[in-house]
Tab-separated table of C-alpha atoms in Angstrom:
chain	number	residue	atom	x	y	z
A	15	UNK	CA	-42.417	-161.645	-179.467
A	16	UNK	CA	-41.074	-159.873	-182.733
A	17	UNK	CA	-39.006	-157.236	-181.738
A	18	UNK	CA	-40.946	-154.129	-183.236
A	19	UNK	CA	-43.231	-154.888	-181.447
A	20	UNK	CA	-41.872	-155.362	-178.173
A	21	UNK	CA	-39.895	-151.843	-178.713
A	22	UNK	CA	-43.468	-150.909	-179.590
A	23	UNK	CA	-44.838	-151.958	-175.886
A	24	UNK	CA	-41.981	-150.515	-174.158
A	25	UNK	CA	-42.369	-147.559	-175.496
A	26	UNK	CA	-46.152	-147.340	-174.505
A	27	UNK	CA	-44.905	-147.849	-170.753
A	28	UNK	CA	-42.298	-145.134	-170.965
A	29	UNK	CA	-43.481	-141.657	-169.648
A	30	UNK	CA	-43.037	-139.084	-172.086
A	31	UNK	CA	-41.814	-136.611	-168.817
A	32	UNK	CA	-39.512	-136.609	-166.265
A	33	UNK	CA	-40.716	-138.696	-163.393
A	34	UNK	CA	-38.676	-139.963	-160.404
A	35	UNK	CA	-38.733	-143.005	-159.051
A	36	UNK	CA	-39.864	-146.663	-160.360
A	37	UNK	CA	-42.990	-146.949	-162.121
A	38	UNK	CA	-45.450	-147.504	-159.369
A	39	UNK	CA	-47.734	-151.501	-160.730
A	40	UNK	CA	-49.603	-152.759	-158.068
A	41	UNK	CA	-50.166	-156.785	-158.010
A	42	UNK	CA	-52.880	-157.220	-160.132
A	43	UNK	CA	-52.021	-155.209	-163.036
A	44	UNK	CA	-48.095	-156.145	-163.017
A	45	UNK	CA	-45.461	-154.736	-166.108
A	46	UNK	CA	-46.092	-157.902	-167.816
A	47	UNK	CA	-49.813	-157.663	-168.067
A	48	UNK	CA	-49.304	-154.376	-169.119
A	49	UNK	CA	-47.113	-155.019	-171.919
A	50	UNK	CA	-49.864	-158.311	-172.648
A	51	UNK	CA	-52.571	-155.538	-173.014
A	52	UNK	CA	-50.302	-153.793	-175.485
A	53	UNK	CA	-49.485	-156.840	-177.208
A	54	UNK	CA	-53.739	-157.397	-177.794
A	55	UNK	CA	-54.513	-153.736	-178.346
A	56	UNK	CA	-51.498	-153.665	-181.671
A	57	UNK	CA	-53.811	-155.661	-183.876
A	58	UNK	CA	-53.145	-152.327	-185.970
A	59	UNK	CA	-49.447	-152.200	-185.783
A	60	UNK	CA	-48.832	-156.327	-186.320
A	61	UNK	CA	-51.558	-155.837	-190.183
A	62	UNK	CA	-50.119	-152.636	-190.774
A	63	UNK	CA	-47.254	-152.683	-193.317
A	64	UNK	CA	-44.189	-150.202	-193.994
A	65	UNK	CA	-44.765	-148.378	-197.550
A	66	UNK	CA	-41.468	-149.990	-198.071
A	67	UNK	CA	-43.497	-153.466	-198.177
A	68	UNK	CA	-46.337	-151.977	-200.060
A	69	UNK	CA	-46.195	-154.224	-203.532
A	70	UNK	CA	-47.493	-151.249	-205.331
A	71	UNK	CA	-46.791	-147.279	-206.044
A	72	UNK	CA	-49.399	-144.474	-207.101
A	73	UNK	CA	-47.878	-142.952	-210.136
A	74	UNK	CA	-49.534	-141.506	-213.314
A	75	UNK	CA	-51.417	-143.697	-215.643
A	76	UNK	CA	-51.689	-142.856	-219.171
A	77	UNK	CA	-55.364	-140.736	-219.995
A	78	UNK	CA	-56.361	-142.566	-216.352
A	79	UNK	CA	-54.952	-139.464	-213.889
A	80	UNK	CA	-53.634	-141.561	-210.588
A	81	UNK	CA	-53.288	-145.237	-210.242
A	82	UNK	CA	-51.601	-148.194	-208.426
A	83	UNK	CA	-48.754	-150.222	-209.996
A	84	UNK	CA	-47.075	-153.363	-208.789
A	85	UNK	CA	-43.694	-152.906	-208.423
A	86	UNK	CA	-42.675	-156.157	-207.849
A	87	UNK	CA	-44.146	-159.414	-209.240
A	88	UNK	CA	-47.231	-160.312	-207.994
A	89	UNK	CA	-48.586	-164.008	-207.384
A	90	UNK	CA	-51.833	-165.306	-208.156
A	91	UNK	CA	-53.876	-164.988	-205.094
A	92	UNK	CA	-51.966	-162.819	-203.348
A	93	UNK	CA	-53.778	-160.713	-200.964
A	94	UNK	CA	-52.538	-157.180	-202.475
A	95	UNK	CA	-54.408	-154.546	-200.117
A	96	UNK	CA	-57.024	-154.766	-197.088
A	97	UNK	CA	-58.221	-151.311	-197.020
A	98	UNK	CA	-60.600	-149.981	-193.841
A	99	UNK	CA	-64.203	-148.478	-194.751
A	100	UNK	CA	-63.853	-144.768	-194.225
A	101	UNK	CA	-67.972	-143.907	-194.711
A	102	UNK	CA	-70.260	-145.476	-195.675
A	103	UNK	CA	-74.415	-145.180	-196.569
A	104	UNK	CA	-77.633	-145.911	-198.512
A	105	UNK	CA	-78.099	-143.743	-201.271
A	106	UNK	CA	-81.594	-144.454	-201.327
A	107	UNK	CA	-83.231	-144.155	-198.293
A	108	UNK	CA	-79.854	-141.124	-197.275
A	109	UNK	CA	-80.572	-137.491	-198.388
A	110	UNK	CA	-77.505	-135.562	-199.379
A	111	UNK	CA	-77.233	-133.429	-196.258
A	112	UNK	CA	-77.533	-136.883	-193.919
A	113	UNK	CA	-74.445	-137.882	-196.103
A	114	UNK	CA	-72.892	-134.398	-195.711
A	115	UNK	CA	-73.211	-134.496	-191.891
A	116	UNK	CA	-71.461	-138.335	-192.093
A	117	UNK	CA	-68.472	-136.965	-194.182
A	118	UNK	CA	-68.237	-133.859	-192.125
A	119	UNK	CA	-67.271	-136.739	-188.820
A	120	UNK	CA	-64.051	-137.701	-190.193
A	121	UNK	CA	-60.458	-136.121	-189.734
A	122	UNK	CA	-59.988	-133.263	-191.752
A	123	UNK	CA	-57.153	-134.640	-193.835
A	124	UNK	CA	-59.619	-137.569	-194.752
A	125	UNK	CA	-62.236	-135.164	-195.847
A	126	UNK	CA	-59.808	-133.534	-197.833
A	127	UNK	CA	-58.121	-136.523	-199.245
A	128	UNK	CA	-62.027	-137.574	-200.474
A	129	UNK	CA	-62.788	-133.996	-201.512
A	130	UNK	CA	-60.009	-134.591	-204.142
A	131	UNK	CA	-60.692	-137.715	-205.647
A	132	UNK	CA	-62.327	-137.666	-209.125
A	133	UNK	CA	-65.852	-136.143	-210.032
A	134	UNK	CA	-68.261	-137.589	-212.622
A	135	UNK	CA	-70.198	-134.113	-214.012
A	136	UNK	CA	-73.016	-136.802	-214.406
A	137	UNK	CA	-73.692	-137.145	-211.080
A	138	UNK	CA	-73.060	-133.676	-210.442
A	139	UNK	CA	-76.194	-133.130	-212.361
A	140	UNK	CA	-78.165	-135.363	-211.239
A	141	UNK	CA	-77.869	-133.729	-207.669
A	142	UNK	CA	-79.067	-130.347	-208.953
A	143	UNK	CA	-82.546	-130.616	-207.696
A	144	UNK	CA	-81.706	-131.019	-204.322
A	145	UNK	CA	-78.965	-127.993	-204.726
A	146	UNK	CA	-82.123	-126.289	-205.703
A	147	UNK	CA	-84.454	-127.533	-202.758
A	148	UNK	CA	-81.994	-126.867	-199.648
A	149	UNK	CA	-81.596	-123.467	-201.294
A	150	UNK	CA	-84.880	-122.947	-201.238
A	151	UNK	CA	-84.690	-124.173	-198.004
A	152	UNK	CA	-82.931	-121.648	-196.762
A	153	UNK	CA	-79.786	-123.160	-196.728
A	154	UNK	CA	-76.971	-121.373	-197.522
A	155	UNK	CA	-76.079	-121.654	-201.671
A	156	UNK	CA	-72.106	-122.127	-200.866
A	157	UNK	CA	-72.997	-124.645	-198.623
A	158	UNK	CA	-75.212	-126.516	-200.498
A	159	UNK	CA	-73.104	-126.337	-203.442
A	160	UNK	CA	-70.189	-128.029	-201.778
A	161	UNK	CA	-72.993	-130.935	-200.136
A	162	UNK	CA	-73.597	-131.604	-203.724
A	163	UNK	CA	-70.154	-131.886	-204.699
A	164	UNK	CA	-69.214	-133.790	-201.706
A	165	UNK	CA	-72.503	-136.391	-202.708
A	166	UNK	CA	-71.262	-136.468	-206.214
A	167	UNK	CA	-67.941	-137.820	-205.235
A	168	UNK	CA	-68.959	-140.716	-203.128
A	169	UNK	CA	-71.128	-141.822	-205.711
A	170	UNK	CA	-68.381	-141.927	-208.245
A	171	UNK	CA	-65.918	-144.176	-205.623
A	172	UNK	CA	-68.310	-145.763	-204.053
A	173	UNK	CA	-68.689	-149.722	-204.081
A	174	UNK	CA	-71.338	-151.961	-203.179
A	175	UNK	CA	-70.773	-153.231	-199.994
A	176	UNK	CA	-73.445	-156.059	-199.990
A	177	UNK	CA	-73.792	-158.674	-202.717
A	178	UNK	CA	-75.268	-158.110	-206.052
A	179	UNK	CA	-75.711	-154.082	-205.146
A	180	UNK	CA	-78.627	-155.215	-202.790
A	181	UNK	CA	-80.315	-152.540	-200.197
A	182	UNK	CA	-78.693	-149.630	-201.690
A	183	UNK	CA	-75.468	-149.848	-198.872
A	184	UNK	CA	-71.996	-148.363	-200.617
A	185	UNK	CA	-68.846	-147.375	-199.075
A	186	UNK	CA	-65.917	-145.201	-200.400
A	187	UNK	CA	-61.897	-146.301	-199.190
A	188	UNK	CA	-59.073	-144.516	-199.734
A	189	UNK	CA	-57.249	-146.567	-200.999
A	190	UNK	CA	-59.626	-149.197	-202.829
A	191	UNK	CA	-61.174	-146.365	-204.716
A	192	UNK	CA	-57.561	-145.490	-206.726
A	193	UNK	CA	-58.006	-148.516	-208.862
A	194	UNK	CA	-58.634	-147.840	-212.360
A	195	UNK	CA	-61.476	-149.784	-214.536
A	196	UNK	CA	-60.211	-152.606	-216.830
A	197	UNK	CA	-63.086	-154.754	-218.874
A	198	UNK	CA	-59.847	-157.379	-217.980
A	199	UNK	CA	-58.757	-156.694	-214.380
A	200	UNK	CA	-56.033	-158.444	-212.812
A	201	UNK	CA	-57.287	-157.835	-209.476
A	202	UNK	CA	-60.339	-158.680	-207.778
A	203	UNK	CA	-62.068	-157.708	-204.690
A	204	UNK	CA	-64.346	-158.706	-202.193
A	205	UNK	CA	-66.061	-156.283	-198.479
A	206	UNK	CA	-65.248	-158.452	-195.362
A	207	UNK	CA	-67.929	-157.077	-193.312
A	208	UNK	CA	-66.545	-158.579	-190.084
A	209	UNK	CA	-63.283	-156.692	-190.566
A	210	UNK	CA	-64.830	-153.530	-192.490
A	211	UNK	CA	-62.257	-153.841	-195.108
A	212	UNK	CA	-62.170	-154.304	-198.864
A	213	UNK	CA	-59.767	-157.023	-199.584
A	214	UNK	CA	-57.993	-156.632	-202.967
A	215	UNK	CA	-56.332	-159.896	-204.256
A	216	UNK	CA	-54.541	-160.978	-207.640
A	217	UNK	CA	-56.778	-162.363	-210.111
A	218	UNK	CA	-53.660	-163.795	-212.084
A	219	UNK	CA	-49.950	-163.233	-211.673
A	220	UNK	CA	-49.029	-159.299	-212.434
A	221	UNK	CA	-45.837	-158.373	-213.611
A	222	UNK	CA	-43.881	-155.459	-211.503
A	223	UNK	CA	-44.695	-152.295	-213.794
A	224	UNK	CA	-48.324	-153.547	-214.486
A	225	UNK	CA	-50.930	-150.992	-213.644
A	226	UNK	CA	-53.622	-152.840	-211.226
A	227	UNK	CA	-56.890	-152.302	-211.975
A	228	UNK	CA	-60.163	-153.769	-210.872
A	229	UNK	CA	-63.796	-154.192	-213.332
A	230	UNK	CA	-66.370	-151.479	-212.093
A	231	UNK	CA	-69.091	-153.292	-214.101
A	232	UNK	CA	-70.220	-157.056	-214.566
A	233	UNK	CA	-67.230	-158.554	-217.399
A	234	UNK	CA	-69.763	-160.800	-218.572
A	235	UNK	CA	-71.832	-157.749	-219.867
A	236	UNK	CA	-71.550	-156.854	-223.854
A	237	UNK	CA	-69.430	-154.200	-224.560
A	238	UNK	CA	-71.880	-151.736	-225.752
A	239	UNK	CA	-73.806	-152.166	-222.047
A	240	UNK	CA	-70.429	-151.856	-220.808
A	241	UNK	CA	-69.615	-148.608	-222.425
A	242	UNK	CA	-72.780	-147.223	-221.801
A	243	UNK	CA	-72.347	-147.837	-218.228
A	244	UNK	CA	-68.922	-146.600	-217.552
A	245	UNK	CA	-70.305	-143.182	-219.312
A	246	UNK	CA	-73.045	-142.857	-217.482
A	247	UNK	CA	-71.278	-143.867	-213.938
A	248	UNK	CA	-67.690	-142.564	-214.415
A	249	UNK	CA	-67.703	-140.493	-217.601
A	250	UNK	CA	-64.981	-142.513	-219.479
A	251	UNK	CA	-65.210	-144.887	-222.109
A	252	UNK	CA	-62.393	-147.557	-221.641
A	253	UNK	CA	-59.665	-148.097	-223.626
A	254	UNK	CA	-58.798	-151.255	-222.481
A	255	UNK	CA	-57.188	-154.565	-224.417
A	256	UNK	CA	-60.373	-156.160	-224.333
A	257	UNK	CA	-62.042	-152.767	-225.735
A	258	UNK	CA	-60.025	-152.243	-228.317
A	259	UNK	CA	-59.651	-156.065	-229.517
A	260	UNK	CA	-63.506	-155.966	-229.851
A	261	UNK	CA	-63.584	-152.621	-232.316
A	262	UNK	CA	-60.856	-154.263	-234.289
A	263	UNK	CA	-63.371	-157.499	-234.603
A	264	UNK	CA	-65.721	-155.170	-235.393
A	265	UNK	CA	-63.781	-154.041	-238.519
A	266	UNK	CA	-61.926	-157.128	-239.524
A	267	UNK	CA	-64.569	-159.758	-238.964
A	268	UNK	CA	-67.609	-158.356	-238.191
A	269	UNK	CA	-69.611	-161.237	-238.377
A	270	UNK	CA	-68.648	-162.987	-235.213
A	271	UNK	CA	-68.670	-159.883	-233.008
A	272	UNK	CA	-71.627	-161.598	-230.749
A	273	UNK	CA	-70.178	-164.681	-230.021
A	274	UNK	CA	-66.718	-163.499	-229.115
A	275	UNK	CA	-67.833	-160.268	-227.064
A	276	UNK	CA	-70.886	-162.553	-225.360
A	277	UNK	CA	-68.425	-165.395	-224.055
A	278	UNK	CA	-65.740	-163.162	-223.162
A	279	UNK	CA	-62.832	-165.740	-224.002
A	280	UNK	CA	-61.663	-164.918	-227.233
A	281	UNK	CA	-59.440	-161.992	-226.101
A	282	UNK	CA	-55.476	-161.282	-225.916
């Protein structure tokens, strides 16, 4: 038994008070099944790392705000994060205030950890008219003002948490949703439903200092879909290798700008 995590079940049988005596175990539930229980009920403490082993740091990222950076070399494959669902729901058959009421069950440092990650002014908008019903409703304008916000803010984290986007289902992690956009990602990711985690894993070897970043669009797209679609879902458009080596072609050899954006291949 690793030693953590025996210190770790000992310290689960020690009373936290003054108490005479010797710790009163009858036959069938001895010390050593309790510390057995322990030992199956630390799932959390045996997956969950130190920040010391962490192989990444949040730190600025130039005209990004926030984002993750490897601070050690990292090797292809290598499983970088496995971070838990915190809510998930189905943004088309969900209202706003059925969201609202979802948010409102976590802790209140995750609600306010989520209240300040970023905020696409698109969305924002497109939540108006239902601002405008529940006010007309009778609901309270702060209120619905800040159900609007909240709804705007899971829709600009959010990922798909079923394959190809299908049934509407997304989910927002804490962690997960940090990543900035690259058109070429060194990361990729994949929802493990069984384990309610998003599993982030090296897509090639990264370099300690590299930002990670993960594609929040199909790669295989052309880059003026792909533009159009980071503007419309996250209000940036990307500034990426891959972006810029493709308005370069544009000027320098304009000629061949569909076959090298449409294969992808061709780039740095």
């Amino acid at each position: 038994m690793p030693e953590g995590l025996m210190m770790a079940s000992m310290k689960l049988l020690r009373p936290s008070f003054p108490y005479r005596g010797a710790i009163q175990v009858s036959q069938s539930r001895s010390i050593f099944s309790l510390i057995l229980h322990a030992i199956k009920s630390s799932t959390d403490l045996q997956q969950l790392k130190p920040l010391s082993d962490l192989p990444y740091e949040v730190r600025t990222s130039p005209n990004k705000g926030l984002g993750l950076f490897a601070i050690r070399p990292i090797s292809y494959r290598t499983t970088i994060m496995r971070d838990p669902l915190i809510i998930s729901y189905n943004g088309e058959k969900e209202g706003p205030q059925t969201i609202y009421s979802r948010f409102r069950q976590l802790s209140p440092s995750i609600q306010r950890k989520i209240s300040n990650f970023a905020l696409n002014p698109v969305h924002l908008e497109s939540f108006t008219e239902f601002k405008t019903e529940m006010i007309q409703a009778r609901l309270d304008e702060d209120l619905a003002t800040e159900i609007v916000r909240i709804r705007a803010i899971l829709a600009t984290n959010n990922f798909a948490l079923n394959a190809e986007g299908k049934n509407s289902l997304s989910g927002v992690f804490l962690n997960a949703s940090r990543f900035n956009h690259s058109c070429v990602p060194n990361t990729d990711y994949e929802y493990d439903s069984k384990s309610e985690c998003q599993i982030i894993t090296a897509d090639c070897d990264i370099d300690a200092g590299d930002e990670l970043t993960l594609t929040y669009i199909h790669e295989t797209d052309l880059r003026e879909k792909r533009m159009k679609h980071l503007k419309r879902g996250w209000n940036f458009e990307c500034c990426c290798r891959r972006a810029t080596f493709i308005i370069q072609t544009r000027v320098n050899t304009s000629g061949i700008l569909g076959s090298v954006d449409g294969v992808g291949k061709a780039f740095p």
